[in-house]
Short mmCIF file of C-alpha atoms in Angstrom, two decimals:
data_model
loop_
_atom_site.label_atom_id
_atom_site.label_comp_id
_atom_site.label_asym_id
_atom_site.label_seq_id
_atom_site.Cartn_x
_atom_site.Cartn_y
_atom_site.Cartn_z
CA UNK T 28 -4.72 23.02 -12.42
CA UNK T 29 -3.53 19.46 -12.76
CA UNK T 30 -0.22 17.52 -13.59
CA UNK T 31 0.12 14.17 -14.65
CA UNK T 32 2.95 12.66 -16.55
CA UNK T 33 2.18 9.04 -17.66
CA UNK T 34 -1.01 6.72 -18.87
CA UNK T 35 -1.71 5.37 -15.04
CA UNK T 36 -1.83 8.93 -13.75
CA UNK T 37 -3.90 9.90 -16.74
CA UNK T 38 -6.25 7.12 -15.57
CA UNK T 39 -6.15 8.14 -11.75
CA UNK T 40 -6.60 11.98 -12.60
CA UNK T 41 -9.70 11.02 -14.89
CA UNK T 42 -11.46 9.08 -11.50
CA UNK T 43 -11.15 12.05 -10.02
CA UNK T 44 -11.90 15.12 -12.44
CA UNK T 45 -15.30 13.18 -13.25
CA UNK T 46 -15.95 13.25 -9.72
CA UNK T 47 -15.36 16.80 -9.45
CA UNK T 48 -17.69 17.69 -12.26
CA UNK T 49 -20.04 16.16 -11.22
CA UNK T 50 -20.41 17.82 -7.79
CA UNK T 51 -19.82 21.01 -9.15
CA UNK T 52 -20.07 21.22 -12.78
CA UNK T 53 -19.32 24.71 -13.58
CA UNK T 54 -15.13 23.71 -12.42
CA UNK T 55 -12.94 24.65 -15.08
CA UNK T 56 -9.92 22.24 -14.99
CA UNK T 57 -6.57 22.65 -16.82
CA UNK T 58 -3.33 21.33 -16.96
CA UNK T 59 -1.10 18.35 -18.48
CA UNK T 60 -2.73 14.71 -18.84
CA UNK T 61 -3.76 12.10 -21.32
CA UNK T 62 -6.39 11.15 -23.62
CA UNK T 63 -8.64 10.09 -20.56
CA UNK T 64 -8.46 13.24 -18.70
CA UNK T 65 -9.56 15.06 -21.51
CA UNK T 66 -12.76 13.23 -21.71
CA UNK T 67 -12.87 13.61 -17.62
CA UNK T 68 -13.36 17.67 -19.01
CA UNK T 69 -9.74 19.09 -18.00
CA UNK T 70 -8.28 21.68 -20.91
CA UNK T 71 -5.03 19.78 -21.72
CA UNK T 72 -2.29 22.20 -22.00
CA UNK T 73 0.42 19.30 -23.30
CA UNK T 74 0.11 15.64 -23.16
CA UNK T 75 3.16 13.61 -22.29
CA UNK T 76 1.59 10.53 -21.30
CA UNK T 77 2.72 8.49 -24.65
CA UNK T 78 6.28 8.62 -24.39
CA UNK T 79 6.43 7.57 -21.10
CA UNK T 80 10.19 5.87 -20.43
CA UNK T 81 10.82 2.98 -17.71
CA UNK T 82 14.25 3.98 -16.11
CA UNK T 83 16.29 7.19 -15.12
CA UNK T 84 18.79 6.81 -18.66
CA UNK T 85 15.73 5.76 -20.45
CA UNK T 86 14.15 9.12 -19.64
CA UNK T 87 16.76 11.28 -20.47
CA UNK T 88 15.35 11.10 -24.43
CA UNK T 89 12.53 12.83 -22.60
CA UNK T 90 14.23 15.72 -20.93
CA UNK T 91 13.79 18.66 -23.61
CA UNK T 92 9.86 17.55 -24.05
CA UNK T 93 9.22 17.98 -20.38
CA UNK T 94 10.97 21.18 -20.14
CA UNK T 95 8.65 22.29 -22.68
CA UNK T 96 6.05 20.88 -20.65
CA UNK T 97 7.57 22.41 -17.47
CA UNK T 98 7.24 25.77 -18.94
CA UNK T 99 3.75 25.60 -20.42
CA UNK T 100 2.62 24.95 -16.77
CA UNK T 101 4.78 27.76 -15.12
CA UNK T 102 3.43 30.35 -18.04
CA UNK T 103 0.25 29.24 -17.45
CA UNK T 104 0.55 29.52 -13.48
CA UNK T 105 1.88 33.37 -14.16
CA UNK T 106 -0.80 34.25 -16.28
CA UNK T 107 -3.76 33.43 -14.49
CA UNK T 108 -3.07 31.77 -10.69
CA UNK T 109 -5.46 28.65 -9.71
CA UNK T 110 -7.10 27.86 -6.48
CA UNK T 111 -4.97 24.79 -6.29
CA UNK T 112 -2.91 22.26 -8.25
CA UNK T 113 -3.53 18.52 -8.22
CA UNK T 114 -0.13 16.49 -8.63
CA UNK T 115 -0.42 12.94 -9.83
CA UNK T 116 2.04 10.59 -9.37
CA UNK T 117 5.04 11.62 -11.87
CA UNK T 118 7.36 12.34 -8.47
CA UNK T 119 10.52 13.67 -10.50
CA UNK T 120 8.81 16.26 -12.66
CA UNK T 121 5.85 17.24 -9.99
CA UNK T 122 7.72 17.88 -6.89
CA UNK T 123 9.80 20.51 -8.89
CA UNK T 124 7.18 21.77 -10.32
CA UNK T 125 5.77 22.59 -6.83
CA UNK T 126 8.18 24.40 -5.90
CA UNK T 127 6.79 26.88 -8.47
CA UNK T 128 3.09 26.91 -7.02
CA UNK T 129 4.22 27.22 -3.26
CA UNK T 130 6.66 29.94 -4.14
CA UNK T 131 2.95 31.70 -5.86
CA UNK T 132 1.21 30.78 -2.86
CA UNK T 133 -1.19 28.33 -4.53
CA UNK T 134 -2.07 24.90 -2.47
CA UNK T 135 -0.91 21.41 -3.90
CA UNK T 136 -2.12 18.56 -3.24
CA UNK T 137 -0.53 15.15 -4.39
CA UNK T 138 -3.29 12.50 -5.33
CA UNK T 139 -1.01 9.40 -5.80
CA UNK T 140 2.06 10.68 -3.90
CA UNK T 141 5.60 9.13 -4.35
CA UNK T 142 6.81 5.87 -3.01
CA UNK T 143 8.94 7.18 -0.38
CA UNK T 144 7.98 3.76 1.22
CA UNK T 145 9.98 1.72 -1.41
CA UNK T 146 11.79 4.84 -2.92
CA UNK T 147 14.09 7.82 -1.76
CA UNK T 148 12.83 8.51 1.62
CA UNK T 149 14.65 11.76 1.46
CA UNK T 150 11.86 13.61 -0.75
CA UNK T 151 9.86 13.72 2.56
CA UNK T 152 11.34 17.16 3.13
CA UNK T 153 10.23 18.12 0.13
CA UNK T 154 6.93 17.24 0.45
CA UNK T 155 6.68 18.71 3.73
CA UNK T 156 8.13 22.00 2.85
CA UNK T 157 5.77 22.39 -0.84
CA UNK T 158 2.51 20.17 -0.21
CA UNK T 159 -0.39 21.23 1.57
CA UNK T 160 -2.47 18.01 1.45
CA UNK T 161 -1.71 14.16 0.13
CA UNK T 162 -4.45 12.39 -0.65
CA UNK T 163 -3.09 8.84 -0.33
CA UNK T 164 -3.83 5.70 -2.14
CA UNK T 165 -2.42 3.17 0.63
CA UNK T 166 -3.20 3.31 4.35
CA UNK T 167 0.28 2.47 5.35
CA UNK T 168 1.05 5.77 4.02
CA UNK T 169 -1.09 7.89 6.80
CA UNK T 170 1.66 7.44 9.18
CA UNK T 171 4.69 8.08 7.19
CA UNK T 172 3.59 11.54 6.17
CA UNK T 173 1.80 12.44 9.32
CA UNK T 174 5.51 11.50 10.99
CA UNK T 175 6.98 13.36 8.66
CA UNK T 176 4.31 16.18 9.39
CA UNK T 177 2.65 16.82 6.42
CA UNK T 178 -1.13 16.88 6.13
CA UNK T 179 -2.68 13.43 4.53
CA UNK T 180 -5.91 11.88 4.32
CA UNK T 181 -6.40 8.23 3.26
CA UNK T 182 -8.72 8.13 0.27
CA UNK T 183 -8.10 4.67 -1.00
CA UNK T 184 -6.38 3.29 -4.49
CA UNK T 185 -8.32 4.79 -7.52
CA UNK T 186 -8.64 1.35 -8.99
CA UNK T 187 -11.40 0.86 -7.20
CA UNK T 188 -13.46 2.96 -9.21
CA UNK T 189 -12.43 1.43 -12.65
CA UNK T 190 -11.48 -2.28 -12.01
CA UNK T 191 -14.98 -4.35 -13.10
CA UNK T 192 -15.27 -6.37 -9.56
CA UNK T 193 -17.95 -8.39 -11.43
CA UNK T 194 -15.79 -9.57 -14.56
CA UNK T 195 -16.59 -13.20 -15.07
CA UNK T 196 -13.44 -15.52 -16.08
CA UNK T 197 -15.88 -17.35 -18.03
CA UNK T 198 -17.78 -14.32 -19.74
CA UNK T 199 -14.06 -12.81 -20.47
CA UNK T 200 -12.35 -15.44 -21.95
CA UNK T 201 -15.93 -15.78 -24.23
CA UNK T 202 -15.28 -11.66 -24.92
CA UNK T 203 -11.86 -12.84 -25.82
CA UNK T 204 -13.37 -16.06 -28.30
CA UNK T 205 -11.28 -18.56 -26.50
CA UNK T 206 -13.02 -21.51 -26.61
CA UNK T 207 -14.21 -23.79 -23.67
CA UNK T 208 -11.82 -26.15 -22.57
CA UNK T 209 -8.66 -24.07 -23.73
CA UNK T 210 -6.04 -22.56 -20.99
CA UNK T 211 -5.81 -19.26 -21.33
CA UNK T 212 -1.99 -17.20 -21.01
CA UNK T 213 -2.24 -13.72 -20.86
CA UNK T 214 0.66 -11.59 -22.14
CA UNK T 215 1.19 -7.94 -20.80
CA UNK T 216 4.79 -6.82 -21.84
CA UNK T 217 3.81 -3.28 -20.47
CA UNK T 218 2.81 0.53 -21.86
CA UNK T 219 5.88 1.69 -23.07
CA UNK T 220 8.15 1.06 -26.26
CA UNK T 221 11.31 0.11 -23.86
CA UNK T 222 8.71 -2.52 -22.17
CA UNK T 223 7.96 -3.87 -25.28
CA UNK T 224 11.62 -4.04 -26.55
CA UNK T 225 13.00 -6.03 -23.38
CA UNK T 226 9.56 -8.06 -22.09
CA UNK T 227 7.64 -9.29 -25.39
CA UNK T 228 10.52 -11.40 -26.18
CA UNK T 229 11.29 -13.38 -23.43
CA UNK T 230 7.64 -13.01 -23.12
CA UNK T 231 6.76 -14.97 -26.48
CA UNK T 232 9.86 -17.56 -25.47
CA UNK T 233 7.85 -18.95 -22.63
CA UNK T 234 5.01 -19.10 -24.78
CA UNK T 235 6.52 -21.23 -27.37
CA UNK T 236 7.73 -23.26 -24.31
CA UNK T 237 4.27 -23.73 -22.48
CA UNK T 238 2.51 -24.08 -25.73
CA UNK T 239 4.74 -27.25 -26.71
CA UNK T 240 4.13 -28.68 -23.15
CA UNK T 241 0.46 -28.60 -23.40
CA UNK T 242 -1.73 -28.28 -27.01
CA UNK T 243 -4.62 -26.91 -24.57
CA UNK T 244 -2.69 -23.65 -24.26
CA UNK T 245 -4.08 -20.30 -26.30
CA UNK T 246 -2.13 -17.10 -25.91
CA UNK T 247 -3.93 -13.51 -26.13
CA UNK T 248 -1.62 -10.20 -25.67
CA UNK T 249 -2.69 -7.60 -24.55
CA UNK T 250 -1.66 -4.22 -26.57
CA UNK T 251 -1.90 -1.07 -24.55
CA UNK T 252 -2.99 2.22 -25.87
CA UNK T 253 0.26 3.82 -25.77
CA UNK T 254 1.70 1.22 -27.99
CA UNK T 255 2.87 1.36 -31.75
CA UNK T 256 0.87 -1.87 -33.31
CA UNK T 257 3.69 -2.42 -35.45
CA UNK T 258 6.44 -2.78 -32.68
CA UNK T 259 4.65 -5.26 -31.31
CA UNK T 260 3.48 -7.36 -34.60
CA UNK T 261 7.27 -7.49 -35.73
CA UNK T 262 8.52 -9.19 -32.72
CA UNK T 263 5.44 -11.78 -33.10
CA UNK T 264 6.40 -12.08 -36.84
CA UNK T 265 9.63 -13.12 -35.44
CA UNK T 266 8.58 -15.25 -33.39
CA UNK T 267 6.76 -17.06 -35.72
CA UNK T 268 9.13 -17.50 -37.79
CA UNK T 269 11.10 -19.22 -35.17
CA UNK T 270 7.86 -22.04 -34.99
CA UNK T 271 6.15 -20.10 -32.01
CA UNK T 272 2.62 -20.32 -31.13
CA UNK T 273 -0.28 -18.28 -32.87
CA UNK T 274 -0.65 -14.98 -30.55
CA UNK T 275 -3.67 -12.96 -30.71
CA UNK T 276 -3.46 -9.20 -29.93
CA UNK T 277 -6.33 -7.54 -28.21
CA UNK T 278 -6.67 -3.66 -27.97
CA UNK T 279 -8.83 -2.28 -25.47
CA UNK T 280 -9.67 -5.91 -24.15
CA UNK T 281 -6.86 -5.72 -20.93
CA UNK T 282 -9.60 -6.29 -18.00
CA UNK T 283 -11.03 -9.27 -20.18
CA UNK T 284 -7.25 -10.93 -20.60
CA UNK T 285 -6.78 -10.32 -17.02
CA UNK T 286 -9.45 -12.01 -15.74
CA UNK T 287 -10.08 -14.86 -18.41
CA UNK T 288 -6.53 -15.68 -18.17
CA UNK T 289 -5.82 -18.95 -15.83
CA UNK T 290 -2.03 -17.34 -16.09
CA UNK T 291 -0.29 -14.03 -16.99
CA UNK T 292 3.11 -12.82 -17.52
CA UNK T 293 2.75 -9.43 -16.86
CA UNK T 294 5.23 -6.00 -16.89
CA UNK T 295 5.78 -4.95 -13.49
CA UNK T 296 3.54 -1.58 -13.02
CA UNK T 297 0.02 -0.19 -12.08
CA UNK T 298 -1.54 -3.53 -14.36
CA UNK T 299 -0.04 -5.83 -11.82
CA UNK T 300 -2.76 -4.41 -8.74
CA UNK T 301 -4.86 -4.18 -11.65
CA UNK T 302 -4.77 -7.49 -12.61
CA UNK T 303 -4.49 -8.77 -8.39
CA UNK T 304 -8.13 -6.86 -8.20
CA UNK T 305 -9.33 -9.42 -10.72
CA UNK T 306 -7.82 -12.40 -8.91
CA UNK T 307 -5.09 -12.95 -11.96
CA UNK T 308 -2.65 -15.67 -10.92
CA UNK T 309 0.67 -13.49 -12.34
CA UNK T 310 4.29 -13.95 -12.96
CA UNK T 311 5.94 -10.16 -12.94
CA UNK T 312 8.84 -9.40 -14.98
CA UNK T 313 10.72 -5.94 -15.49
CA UNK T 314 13.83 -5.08 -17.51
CA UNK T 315 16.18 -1.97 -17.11
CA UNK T 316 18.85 -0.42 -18.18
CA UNK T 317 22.45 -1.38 -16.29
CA UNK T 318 22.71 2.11 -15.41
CA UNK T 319 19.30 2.30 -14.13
CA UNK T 320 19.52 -0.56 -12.18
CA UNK T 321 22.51 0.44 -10.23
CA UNK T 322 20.77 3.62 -9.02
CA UNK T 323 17.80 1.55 -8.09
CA UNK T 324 19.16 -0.58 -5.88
CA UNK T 325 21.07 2.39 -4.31
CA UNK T 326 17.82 4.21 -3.73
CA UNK T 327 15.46 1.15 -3.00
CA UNK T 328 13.95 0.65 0.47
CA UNK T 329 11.47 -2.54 -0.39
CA UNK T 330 12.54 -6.02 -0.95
CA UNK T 331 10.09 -6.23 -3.99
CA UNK T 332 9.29 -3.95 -6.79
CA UNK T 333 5.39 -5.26 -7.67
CA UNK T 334 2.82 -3.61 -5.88
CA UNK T 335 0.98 -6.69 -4.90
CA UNK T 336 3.93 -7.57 -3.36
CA UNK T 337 4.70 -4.34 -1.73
CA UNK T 338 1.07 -4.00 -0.37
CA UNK T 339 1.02 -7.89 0.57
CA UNK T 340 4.51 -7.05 2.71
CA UNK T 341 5.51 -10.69 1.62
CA UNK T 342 6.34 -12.46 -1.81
CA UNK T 343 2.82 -13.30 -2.95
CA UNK T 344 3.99 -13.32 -6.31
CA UNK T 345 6.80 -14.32 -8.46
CA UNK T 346 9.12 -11.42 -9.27
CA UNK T 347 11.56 -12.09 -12.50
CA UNK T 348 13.82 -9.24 -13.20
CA UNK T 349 16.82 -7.95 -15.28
CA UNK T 350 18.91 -11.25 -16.69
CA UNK T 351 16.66 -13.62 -14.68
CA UNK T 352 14.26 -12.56 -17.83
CA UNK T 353 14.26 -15.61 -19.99
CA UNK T 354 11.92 -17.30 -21.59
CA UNK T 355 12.91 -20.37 -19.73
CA UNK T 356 12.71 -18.85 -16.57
CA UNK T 357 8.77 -17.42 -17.36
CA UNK T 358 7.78 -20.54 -18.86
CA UNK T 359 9.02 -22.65 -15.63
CA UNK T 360 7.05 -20.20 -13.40
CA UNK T 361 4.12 -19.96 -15.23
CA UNK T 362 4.03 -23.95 -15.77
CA UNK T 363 4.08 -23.87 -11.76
CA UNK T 364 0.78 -21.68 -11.51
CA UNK T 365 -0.79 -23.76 -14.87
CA UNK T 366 -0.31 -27.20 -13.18
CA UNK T 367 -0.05 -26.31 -9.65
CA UNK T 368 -4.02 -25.98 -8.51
CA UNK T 369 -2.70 -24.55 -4.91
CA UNK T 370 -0.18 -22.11 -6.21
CA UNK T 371 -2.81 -20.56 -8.35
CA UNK T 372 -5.32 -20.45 -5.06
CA UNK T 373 -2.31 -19.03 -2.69
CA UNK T 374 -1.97 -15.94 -4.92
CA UNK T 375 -5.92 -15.63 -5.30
CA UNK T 376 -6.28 -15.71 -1.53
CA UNK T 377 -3.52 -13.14 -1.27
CA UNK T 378 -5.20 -10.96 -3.79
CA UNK T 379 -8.33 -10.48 -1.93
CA UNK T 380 -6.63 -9.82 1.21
CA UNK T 381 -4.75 -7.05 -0.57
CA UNK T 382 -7.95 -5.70 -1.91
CA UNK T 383 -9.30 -4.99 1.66
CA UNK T 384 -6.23 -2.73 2.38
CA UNK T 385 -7.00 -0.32 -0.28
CA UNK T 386 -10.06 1.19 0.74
CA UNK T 387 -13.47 1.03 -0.66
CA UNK T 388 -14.60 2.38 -3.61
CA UNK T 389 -16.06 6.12 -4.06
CA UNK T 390 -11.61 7.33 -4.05
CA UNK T 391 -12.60 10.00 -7.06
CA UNK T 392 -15.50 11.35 -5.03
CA UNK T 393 -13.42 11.33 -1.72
CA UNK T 394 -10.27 12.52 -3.38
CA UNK T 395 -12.77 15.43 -5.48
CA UNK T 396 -14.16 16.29 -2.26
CA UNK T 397 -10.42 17.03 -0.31
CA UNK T 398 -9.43 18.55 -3.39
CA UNK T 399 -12.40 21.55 -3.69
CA UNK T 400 -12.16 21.79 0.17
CA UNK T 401 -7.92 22.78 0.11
CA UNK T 402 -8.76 25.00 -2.81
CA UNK T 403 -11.67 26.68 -0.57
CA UNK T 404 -13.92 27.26 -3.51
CA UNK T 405 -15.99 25.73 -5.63
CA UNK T 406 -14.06 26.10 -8.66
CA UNK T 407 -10.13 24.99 -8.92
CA UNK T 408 -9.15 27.95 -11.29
CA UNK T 409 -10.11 30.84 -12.17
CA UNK T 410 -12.43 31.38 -14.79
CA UNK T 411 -11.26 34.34 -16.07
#
């Protein structure tokens, strides 16, 4: 059985249920996912990966849907009891849910685990008292649950598997139809409806600001999966009302806007080490509720919230947040990495450093392999 809340763990979970079929495909794998798991092979039970929310008030819209979802998994648990559980990522709603399998007597093991570096160090106990194996995606993680004494293996970031390493800016920004000669800004206001509603706008300030500063200067959005087309074409209608640049919206096109781009403003999330694989010179940006924000800085251990930055242990990378989240204040800092040749290079040389620490590739293979190994069989649920 599997759990995964949201589109990245969807992604992650898919890396490594293709792996597992294909070393042993007779598995039978079940559980809650996305779109991509389900063409990984695993029997989706419910699928909350589209209405994914960005904050702790955001998310209480959520709360009856993943009850529902909460109790699928438990009925499903009573009625026929797996080998082992996979938890991925989704911290609040997995590590209660654990607490369910342990009390059955069925291994978990936590592909993706929580933060605890940068978040709520007090879930350790938790995940020492209900996990039986974390398969982790940084190294710097090996010694916080081993002191913590719960079994973990380093199997490397998951991104590894997907990223193209061999994505040509040139070739992209050609997929793209940008022509040569034009500076390409890449705009990523995130996966989720909240994203959209506090990011694009700012987002699609700067660009009116950058594109007056320099004719050059083409703009190509990015429009994630999980996003309603039409939330994202009325702000741009709006914007061009307001005399803004001409934006064009790609779907399915994100690796090719991350690597063509010679800039990106970018949500802060699992694209931002996405887009640091490629070698994307970035500006981050993240908006949250008041509310939410007060609780985060109550509960936050890291000086940075972008995971190039977290992994980097330094500020490799701009990092605009909450009211700081003007269009001014993108345009200025993405004018800095347009005309700047050595700020550009500075994060590029940071970006393959961080790629180093992450492993190697082969993470749904190694991660498949620890899985069928803690469920000691070569299935992970029963077939019955």
């Amino acid at each position: 059985m599997l759990s995964a809340g949201e589109a990245s763990g969807d992604l992650h979970g898919a890396t490594m249920c293709r792996a597992i079929r294909a070393l042993d495909p007779a598995v039978r794998l079940i559980g809650m996912g996305g779109p991509r798991m389900a063409a990984a092979g695993v029997e989706i039970l419910v699928d909350p990966t589209a209405q994914a929310a960005m904050g702790t008030s955001e998310a209480l819209g959520r709360v009856p849907a993943l009850y529902r979802a909460y109790k699928i998994l438990v009925e499903r648990l009573r009625e026929g009891r797996p080998l082992a559980i996979v938890l991925i990522d989704f911290p609040v709603f997995n590590l209660r849910h654990s607490r369910q399998e342990r009390r059955a007597g069925v291994p978990v093991v936590y592909f993706i685990p929580p933060q605890l570096w940068a978040w709520r160090r007090g879930r350790l106990r938790q995940m020492a008292r209900r996990v039986t194996r974390v398969l982790a995606a940084f190294p710097f993680e090996k010694s916080l649950y081993e002191g913590a004494g719960v079994p973990v293996e380093f199997v490397g970031h998951p991104l590894l598997d997907v990223v193209p390493s061999d994505l040509d800016p040139a070739k992209a920004r050609g997929r793209l139809g940008v022509e040569e000669g034009r500076v390409l800004v890449g705009l990523l206001p995130g996966s989720r409806k909240q994203e959209i509603s506090r990011l694009l706008p700012p987002m699609l300030d700067a660009a009116a600001r950058l594109a007056g500063a320099d004719g050059r200067r083409c703009f190509v959005l990015g429009l994630a999966a999980s996003v309603q087309r039409e939330q994202v074409t009325a702000l741009l209608e709006r914007a061009a009302k307001a005399g803004g640049p001409s934006i064009e919206v790609v779907e399915g096109l994100t690796y090719e806007v991350m690597a063509g781009a010679h800039a990106l403003l970018i949500a802060s999330g699992t694209a931002t080490l996405e887009a640091a694989l490629l070698g994307a010179p970035m500006v981050v940006c993240y908006r949250v509720s008041r509310l939410t924000e007060l609780m985060a800085r109550a509960l936050k251990r890291s000086r940075w919230i972008s995971l190039p930055n977290i992994i980097a242990g330094r500020g490799a990378v701009p990092e605009i947040l909450q009211d700081d989240v003007t269009g001014a204040r993108l345009a200025r800092e993405t004018e800095h990495l347009l005309v700047d040749p050595v700020a550009a290079t500075a994060q590029r040389a940071a970006f393959t450093e961080l790629g180093s620490r992450l492993g190697r590739p082969g993470v749904g293979e190694r991660a498949a392999r620890a899985v069928l190994k803690v469920a000691g069989a070569s299935t992970l649920v029963d077939t019955r």
